[in-house]
mmCIF file of C-alpha atoms and ligand atoms in Angstrom:
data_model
loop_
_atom_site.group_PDB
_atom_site.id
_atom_site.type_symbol
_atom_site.label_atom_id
_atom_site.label_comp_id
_atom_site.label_asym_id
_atom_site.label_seq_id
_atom_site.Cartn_x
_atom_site.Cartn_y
_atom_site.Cartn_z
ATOM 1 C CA UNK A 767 -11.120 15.492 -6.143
ATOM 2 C CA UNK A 768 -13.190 12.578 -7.918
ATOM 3 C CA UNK A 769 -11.945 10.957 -10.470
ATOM 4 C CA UNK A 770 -15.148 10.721 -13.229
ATOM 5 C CA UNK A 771 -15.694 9.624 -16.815
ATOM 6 C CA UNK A 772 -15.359 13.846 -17.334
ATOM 7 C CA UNK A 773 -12.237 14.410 -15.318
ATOM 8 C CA UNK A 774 -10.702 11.110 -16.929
ATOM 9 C CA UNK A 775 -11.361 12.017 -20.913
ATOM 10 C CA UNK A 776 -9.773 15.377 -19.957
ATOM 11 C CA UNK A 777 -6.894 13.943 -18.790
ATOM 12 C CA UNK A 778 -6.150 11.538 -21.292
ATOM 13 C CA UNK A 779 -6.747 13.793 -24.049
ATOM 14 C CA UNK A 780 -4.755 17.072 -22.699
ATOM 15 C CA UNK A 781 -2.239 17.787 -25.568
ATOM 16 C CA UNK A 782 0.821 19.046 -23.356
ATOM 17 C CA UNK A 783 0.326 17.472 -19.646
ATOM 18 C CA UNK A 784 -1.575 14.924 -18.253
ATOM 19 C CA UNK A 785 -2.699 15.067 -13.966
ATOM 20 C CA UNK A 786 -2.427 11.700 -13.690
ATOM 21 C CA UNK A 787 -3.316 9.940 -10.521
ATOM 22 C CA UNK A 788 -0.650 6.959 -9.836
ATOM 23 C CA UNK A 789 -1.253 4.982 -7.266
ATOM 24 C CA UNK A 790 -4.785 2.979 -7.083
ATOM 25 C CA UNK A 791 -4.464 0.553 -4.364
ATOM 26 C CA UNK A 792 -7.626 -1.710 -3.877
ATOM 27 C CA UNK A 793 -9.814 0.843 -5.259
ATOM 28 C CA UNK A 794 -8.117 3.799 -3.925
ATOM 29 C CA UNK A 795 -6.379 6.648 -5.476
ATOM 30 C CA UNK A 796 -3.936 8.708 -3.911
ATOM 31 C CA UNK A 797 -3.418 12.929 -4.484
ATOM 32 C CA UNK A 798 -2.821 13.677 -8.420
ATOM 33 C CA UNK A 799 0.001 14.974 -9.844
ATOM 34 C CA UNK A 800 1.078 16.866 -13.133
ATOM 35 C CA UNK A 801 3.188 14.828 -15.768
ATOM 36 C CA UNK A 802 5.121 16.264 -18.619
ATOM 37 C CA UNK A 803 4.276 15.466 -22.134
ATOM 38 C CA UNK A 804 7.320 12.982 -22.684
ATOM 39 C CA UNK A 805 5.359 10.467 -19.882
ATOM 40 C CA UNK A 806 1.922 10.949 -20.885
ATOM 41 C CA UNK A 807 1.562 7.765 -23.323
ATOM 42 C CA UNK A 808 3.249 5.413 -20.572
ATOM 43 C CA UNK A 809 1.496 7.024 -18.076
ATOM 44 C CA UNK A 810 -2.215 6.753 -19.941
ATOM 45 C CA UNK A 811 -1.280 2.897 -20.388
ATOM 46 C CA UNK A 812 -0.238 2.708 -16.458
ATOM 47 C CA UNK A 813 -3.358 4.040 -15.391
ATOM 48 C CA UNK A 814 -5.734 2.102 -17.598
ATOM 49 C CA UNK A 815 -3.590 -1.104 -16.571
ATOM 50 C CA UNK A 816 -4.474 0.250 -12.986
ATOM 51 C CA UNK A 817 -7.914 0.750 -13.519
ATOM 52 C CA UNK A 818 -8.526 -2.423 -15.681
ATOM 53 C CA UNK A 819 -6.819 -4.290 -12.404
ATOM 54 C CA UNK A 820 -8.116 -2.522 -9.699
ATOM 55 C CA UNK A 821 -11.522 -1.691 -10.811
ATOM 56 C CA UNK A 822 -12.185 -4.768 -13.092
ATOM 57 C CA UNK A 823 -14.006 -3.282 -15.856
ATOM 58 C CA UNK A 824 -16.335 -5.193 -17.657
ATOM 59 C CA UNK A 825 -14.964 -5.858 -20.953
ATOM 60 C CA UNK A 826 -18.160 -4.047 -22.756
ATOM 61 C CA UNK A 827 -16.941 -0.683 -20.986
ATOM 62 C CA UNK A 828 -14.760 1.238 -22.068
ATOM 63 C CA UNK A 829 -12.326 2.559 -19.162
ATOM 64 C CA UNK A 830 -12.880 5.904 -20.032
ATOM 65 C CA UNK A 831 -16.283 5.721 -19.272
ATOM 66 C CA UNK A 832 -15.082 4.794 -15.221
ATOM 67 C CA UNK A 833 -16.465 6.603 -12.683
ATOM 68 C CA UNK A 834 -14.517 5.657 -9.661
ATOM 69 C CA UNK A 835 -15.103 8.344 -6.555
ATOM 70 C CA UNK A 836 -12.740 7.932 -3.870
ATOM 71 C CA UNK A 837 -11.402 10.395 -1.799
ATOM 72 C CA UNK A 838 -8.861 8.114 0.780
ATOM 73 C CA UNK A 839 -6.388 5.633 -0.648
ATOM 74 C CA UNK A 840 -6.805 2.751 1.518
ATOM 75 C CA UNK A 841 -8.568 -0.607 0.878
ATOM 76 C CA UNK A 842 -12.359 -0.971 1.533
ATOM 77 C CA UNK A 843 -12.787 -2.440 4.939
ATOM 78 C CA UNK A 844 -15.795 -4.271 6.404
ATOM 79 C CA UNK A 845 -15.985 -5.703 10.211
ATOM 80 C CA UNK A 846 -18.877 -7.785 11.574
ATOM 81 C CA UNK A 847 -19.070 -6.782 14.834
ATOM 82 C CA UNK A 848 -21.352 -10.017 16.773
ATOM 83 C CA UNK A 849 -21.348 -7.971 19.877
ATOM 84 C CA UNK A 850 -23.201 -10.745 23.017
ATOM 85 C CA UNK A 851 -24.297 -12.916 20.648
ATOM 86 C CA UNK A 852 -24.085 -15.903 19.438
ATOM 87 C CA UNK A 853 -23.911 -19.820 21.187
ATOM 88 C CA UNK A 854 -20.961 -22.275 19.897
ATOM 89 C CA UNK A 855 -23.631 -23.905 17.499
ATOM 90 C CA UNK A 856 -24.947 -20.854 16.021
ATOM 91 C CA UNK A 857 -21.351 -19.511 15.687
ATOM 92 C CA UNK A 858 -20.427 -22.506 13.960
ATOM 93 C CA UNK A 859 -23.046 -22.433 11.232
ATOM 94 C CA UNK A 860 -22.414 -18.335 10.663
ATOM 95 C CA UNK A 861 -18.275 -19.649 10.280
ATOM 96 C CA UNK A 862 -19.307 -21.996 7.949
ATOM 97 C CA UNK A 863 -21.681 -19.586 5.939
ATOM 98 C CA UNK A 864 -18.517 -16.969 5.620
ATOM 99 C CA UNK A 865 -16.118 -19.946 5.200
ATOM 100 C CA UNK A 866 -18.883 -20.787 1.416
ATOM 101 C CA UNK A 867 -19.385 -16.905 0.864
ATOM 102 C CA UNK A 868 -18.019 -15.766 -2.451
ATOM 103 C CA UNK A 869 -16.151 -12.747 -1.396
ATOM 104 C CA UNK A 870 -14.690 -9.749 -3.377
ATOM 105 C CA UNK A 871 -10.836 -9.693 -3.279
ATOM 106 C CA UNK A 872 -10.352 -6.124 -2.841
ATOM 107 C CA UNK A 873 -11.773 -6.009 0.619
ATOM 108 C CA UNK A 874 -10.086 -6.281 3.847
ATOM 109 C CA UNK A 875 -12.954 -7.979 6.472
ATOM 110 C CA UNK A 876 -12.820 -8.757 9.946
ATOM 111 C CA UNK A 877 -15.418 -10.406 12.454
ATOM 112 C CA UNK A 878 -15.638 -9.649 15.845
ATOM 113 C CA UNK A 879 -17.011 -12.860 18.245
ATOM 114 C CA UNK A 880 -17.187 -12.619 21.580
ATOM 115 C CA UNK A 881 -14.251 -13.496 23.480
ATOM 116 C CA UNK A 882 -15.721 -17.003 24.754
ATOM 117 C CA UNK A 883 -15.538 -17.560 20.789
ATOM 118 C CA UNK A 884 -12.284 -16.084 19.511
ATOM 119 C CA UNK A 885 -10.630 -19.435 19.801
ATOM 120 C CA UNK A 886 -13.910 -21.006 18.282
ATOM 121 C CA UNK A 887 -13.672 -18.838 15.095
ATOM 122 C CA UNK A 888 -10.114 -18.384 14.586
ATOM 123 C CA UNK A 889 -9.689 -22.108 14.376
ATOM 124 C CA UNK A 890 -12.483 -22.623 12.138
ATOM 125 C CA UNK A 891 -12.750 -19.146 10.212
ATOM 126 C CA UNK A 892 -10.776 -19.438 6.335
ATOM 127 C CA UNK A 893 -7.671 -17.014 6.903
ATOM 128 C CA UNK A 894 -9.450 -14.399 4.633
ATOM 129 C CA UNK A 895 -11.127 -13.224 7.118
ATOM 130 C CA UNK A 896 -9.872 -11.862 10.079
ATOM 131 C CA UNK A 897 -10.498 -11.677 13.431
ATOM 132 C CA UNK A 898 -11.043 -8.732 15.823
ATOM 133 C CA UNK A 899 -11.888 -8.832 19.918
ATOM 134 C CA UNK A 900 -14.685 -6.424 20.507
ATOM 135 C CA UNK A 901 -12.413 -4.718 23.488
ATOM 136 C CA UNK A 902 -9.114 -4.853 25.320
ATOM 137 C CA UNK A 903 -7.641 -3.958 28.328
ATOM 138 C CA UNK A 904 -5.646 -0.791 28.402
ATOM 139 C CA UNK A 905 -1.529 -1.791 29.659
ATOM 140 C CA UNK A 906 0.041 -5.253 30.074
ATOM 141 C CA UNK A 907 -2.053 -7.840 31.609
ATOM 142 C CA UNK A 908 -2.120 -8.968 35.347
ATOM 143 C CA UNK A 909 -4.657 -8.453 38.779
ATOM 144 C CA UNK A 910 -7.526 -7.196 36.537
ATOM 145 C CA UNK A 911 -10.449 -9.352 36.954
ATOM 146 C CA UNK A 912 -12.905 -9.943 33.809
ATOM 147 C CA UNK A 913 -10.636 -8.070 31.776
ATOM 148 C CA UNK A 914 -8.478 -9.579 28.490
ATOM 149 C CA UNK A 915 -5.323 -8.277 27.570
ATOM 150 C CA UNK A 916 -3.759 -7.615 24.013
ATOM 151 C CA UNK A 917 -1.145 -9.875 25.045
ATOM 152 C CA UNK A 918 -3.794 -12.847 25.216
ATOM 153 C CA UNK A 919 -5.625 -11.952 21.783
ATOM 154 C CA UNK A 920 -2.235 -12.030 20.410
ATOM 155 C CA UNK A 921 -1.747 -15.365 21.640
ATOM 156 C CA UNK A 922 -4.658 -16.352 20.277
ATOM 157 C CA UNK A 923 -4.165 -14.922 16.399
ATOM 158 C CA UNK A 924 -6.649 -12.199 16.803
ATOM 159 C CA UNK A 925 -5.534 -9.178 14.414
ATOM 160 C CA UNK A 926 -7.645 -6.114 15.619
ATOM 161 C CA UNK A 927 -9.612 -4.724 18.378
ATOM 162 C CA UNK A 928 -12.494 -2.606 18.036
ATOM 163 C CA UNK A 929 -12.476 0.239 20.444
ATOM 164 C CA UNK A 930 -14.340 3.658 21.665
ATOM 165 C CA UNK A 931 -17.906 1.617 20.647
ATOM 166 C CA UNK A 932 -21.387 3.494 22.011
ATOM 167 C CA UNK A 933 -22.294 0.555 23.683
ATOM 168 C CA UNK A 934 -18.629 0.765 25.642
ATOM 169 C CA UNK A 935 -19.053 4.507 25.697
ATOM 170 C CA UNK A 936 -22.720 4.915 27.044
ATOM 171 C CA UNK A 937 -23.567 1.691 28.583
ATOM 172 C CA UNK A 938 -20.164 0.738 30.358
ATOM 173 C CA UNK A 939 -18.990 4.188 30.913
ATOM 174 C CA UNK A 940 -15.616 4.545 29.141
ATOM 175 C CA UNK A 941 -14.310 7.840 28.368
ATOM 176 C CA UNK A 942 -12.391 9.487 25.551
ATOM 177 C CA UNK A 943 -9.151 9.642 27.445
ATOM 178 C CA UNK A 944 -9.291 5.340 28.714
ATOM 179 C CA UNK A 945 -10.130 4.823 25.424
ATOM 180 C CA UNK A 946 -7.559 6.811 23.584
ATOM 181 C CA UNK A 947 -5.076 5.084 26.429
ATOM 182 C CA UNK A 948 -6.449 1.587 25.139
ATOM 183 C CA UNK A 949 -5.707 2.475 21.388
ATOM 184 C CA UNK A 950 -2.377 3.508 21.986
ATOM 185 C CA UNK A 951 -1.637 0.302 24.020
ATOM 186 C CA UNK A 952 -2.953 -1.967 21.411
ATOM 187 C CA UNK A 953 -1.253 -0.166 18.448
ATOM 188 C CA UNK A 954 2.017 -0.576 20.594
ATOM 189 C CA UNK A 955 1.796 -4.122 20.757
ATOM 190 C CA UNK A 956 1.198 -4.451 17.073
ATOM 191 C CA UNK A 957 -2.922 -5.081 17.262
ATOM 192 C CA UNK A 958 -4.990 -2.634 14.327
ATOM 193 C CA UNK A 959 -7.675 -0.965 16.211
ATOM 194 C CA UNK A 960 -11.327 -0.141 15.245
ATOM 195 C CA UNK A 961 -11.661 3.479 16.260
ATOM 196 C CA UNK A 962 -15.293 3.974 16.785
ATOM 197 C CA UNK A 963 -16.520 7.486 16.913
ATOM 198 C CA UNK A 964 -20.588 9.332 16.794
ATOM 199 C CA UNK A 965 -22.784 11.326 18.307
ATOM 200 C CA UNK A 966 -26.081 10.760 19.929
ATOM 201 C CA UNK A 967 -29.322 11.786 18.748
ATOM 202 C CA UNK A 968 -29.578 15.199 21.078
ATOM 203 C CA UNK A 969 -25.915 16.035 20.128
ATOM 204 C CA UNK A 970 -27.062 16.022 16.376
ATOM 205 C CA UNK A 971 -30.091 17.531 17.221
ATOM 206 C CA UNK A 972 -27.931 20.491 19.030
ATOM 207 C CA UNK A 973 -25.939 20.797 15.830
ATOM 208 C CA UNK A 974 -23.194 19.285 18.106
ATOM 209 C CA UNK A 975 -22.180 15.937 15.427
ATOM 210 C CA UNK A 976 -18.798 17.084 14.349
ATOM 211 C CA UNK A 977 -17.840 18.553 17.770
ATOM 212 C CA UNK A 978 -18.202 15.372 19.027
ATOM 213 C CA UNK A 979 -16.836 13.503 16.563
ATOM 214 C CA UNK A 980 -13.779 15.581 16.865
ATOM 215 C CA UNK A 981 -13.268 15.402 20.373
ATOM 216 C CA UNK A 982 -13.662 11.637 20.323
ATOM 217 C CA UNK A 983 -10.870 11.651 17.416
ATOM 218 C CA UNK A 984 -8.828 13.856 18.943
ATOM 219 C CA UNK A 985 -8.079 11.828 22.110
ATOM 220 C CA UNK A 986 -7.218 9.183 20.049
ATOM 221 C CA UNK A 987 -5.044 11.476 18.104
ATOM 222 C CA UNK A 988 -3.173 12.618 21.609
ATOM 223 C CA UNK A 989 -2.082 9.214 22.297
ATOM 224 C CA UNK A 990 -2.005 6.916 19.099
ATOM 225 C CA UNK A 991 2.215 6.421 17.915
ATOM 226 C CA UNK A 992 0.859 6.239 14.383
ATOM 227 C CA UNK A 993 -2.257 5.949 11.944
ATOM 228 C CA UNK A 994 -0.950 3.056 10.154
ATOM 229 C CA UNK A 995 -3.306 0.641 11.964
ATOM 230 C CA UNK A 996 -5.956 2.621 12.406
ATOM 231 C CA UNK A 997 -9.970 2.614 11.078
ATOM 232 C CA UNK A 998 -11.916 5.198 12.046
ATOM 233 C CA UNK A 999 -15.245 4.133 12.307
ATOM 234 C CA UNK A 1000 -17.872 6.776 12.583
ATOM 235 C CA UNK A 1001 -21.009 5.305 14.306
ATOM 236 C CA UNK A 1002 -23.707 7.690 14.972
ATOM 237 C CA UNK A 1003 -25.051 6.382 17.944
ATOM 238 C CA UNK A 1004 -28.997 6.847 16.945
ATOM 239 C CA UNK A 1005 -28.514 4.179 14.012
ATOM 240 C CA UNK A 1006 -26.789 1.958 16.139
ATOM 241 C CA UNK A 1007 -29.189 -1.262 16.020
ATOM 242 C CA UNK A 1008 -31.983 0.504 15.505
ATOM 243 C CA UNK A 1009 -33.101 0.095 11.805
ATOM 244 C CA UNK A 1010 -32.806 3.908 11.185
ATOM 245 C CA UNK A 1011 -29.563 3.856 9.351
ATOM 246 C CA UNK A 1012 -27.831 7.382 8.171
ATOM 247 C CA UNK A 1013 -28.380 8.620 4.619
ATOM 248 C CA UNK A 1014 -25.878 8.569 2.538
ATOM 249 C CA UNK A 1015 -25.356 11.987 2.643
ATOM 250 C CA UNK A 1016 -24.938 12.331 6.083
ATOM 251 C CA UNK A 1017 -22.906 10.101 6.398
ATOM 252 C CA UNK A 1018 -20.445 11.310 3.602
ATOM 253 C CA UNK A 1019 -20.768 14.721 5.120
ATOM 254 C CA UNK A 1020 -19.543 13.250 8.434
ATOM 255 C CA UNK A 1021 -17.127 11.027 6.805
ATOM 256 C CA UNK A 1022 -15.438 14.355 4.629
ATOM 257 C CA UNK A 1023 -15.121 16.351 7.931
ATOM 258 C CA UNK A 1024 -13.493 13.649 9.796
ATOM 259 C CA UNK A 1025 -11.169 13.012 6.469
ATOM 260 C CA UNK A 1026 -10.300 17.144 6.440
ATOM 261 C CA UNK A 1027 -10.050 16.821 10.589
ATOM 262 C CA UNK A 1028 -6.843 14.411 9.775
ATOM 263 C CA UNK A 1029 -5.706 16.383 6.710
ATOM 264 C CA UNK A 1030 -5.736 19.545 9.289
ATOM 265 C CA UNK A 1031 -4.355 18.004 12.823
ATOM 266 C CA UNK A 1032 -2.551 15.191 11.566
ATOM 267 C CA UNK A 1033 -1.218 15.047 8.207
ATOM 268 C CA UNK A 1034 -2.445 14.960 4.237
ATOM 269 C CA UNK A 1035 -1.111 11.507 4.123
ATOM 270 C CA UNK A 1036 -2.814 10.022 6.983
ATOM 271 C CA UNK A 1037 -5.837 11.923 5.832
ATOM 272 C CA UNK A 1038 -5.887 10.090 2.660
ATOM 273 C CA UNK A 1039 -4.669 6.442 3.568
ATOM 274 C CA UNK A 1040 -6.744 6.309 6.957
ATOM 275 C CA UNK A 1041 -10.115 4.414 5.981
ATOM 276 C CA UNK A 1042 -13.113 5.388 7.682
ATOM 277 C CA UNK A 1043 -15.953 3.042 7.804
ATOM 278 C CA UNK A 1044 -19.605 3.614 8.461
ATOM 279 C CA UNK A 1045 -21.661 1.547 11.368
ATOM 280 C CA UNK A 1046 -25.277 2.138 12.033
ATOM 281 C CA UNK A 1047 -27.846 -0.607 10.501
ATOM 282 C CA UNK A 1048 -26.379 -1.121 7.736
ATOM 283 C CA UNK A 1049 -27.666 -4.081 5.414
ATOM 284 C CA UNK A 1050 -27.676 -5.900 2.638
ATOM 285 C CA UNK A 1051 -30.542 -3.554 1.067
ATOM 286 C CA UNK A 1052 -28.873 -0.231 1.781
ATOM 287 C CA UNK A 1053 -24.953 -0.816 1.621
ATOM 288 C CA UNK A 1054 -24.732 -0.381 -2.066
ATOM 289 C CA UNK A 1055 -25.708 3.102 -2.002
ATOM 290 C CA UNK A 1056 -23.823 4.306 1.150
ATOM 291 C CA UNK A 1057 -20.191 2.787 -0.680
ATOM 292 C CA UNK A 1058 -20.820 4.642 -3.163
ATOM 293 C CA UNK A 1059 -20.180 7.420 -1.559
ATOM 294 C CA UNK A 1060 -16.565 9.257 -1.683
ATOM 295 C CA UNK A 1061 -15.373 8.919 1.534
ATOM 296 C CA UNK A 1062 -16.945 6.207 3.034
ATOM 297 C CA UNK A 1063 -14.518 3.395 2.634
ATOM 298 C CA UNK A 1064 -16.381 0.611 4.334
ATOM 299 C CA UNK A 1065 -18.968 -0.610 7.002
ATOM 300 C CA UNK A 1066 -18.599 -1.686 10.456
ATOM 301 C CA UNK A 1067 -21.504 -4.407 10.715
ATOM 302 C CA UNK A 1068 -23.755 -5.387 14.041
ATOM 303 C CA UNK A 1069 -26.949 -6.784 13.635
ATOM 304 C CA UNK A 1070 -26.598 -7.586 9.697
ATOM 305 C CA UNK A 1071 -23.046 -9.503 10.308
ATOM 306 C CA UNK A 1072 -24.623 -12.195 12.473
ATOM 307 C CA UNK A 1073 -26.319 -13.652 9.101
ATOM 308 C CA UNK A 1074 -23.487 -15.269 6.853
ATOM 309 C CA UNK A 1075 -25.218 -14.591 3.040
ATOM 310 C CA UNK A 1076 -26.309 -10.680 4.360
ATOM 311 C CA UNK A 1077 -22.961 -9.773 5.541
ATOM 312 C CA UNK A 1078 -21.005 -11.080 2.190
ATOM 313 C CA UNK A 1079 -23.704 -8.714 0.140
ATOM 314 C CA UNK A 1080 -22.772 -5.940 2.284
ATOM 315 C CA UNK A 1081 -18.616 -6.925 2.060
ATOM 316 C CA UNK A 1082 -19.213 -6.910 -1.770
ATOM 317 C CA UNK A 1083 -20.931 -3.627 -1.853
ATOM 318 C CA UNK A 1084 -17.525 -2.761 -3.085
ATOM 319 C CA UNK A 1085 -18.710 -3.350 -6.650
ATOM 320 C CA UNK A 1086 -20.788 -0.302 -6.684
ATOM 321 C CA UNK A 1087 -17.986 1.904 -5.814
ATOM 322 C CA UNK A 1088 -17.668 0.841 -9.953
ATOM 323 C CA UNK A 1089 -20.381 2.774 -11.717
ATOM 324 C CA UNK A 1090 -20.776 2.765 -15.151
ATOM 325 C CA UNK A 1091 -21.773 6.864 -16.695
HETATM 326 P P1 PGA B 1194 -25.854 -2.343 13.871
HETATM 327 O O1 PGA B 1194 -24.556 -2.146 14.807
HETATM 328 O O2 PGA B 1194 -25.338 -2.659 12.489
HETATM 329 O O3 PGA B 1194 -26.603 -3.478 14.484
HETATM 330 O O4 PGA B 1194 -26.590 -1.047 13.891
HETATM 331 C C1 PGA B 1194 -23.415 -1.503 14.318
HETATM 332 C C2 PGA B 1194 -22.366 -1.448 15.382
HETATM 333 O O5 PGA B 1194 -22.699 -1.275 16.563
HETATM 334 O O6 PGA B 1194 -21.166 -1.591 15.093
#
């Protein structure tokens, strides 16, 4: 359920109870619940103090005129995944672009160099952002030539690993049950993990998109110990790099399914905290109106992430998840 200017007023104003919706982290809300009469008035002050903090209101709103629509409760999330690109020099003026970038606080974002670079950026990179490897091998390192183990990016300071991408998928060959082997290995040894997910063209085109999607999330659901470090990122593979991003609305409708997939084979909780992030050409010119919807709670960013100013627009596409009625 959304929580609008309508829903809101109705709230506030009930004369005996009040559904009252406690806990807004980042911009987040989690399930509602009914409160008794006696804890209405400290609970209407609670949530306005939430929603004055979390959502920072302009003063010439009133809060009751919010519209905030959020279906998970986690944090927006936005990862700029550089995939083979990138030299030291051009690395070091995108670092120094990020390093200048005005960015929201209520967003968690990552980048993703290549490995050659991961020392590069984490030494150079302000510690707001943080840094991902775009893949990692899938048990303890040793005799595995041109591979990099989580143990190394550890070593190194690097925070997340993206795995399951199309390009790892359909161009190297990995399959759902390496991959979901990979997560679990990572997650064990404390990295978060980008869980990509998304069907190609002819699978959508076959009515096929949340079969796929499912299967791909289910193998990492047979292996991963817990959800706790854990974005899903839902990447349909025909809007990977190639300027024909999702609408909105198919990507929300995605996004819900994959959301009620958790609520129904894993849990309502990790259904609601688990954020799942949108990838496909996405820009600075069309990020506004995909956050807005309910359950996308962020982007994962190729193309548009290589160009410092672009990818803090996108990052602080967060604002319109704050829409005045
Ligand atoms: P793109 O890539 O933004 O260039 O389409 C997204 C991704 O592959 O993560």
């Amino acid at each position: 359920m959304a929580v609008t200017s309508t829903s809101l007023a109705s709230q506030l104003a009930g004369p005996t109870s009040l559904s009252y919706c406690p806990n807004f982290s980042g911009l987040r809300r989690s399930s509602c619940s009914k409160l008794d009469h006696s804890n209405s008035i400290s609970a209407t002050q609670s949530l306005f103090q939430h929603l004055h903090s979390h959502l920072r209101l302009s003063s010439s709103r009133k809060a009751s005129r919010a519209v905030v629509t959020m279906t998970g409760t986690g944090k927006f999330f936005v990862g700029g995944n550089w995939k083979c690109n990138g030299t030291k020099d051009s690395i070091s003026k995108l670092v120094s672009d990020l390093n200048s970038a005005k960015l929201e606080a209520d967003v968690d974002v990552v980048v993703a160099p290549p490995f050659v670079y991961l020392d590069q950026v984490k030494s150079s990179l302000t510690d707001r952002i943080e840094i991902s490897a775009q893949n990692s091998w899938v048990g303890k390192g040793g005799a595995f030539t041109g591979e990099i183990s989580v143990e190394q990016l550890k070593d190194i300071g690097v925070k997340w690993v993206i795995l399951g991408h199309s390009e790892r998928r359909h161009i190297v060959g990995e399959d759902d049950q390496f991959i979901g082997k990979k997560a679990a290995y990572a997650l064990s040894e404390g990295l978060g993990v980008i869980a990509c997910i998304g069907e190609l063209l002819e699978e959508r085109e076959a009515g096929k998109t949340f079969d796929v999607c499912f299967q791909q999330l289910k193998a990492f659901a047979d292996t991963v110990p817990s959800w706790d470090n854990v974005v899903i990122a839902y990447e349909p593979v025909w809007a990977i790099g190639t300027g024909k991003v999702a609408t909105p609305q198919q990507a929300q409708e995605v996004h819900a399914a994959v959301r009620d997939w958790l609520k129904n084979n894993v849990s309502a909780e990790v259904a609601s905290k688990t954020r799942i992030i949108y990838g496909g050409s996405v820009n600075g010119g069309n990020s506004a109106e995909l956050a807005k919807q309910e359950d996308i709670d962020g982007f994962l960013v190729g193309g548009a992430s290589l160009k410092g100013p672009e990818f803090a627009i996108i990052i602080n596409s967060v604002t319109s998840k704050k829409v005045a009625a």
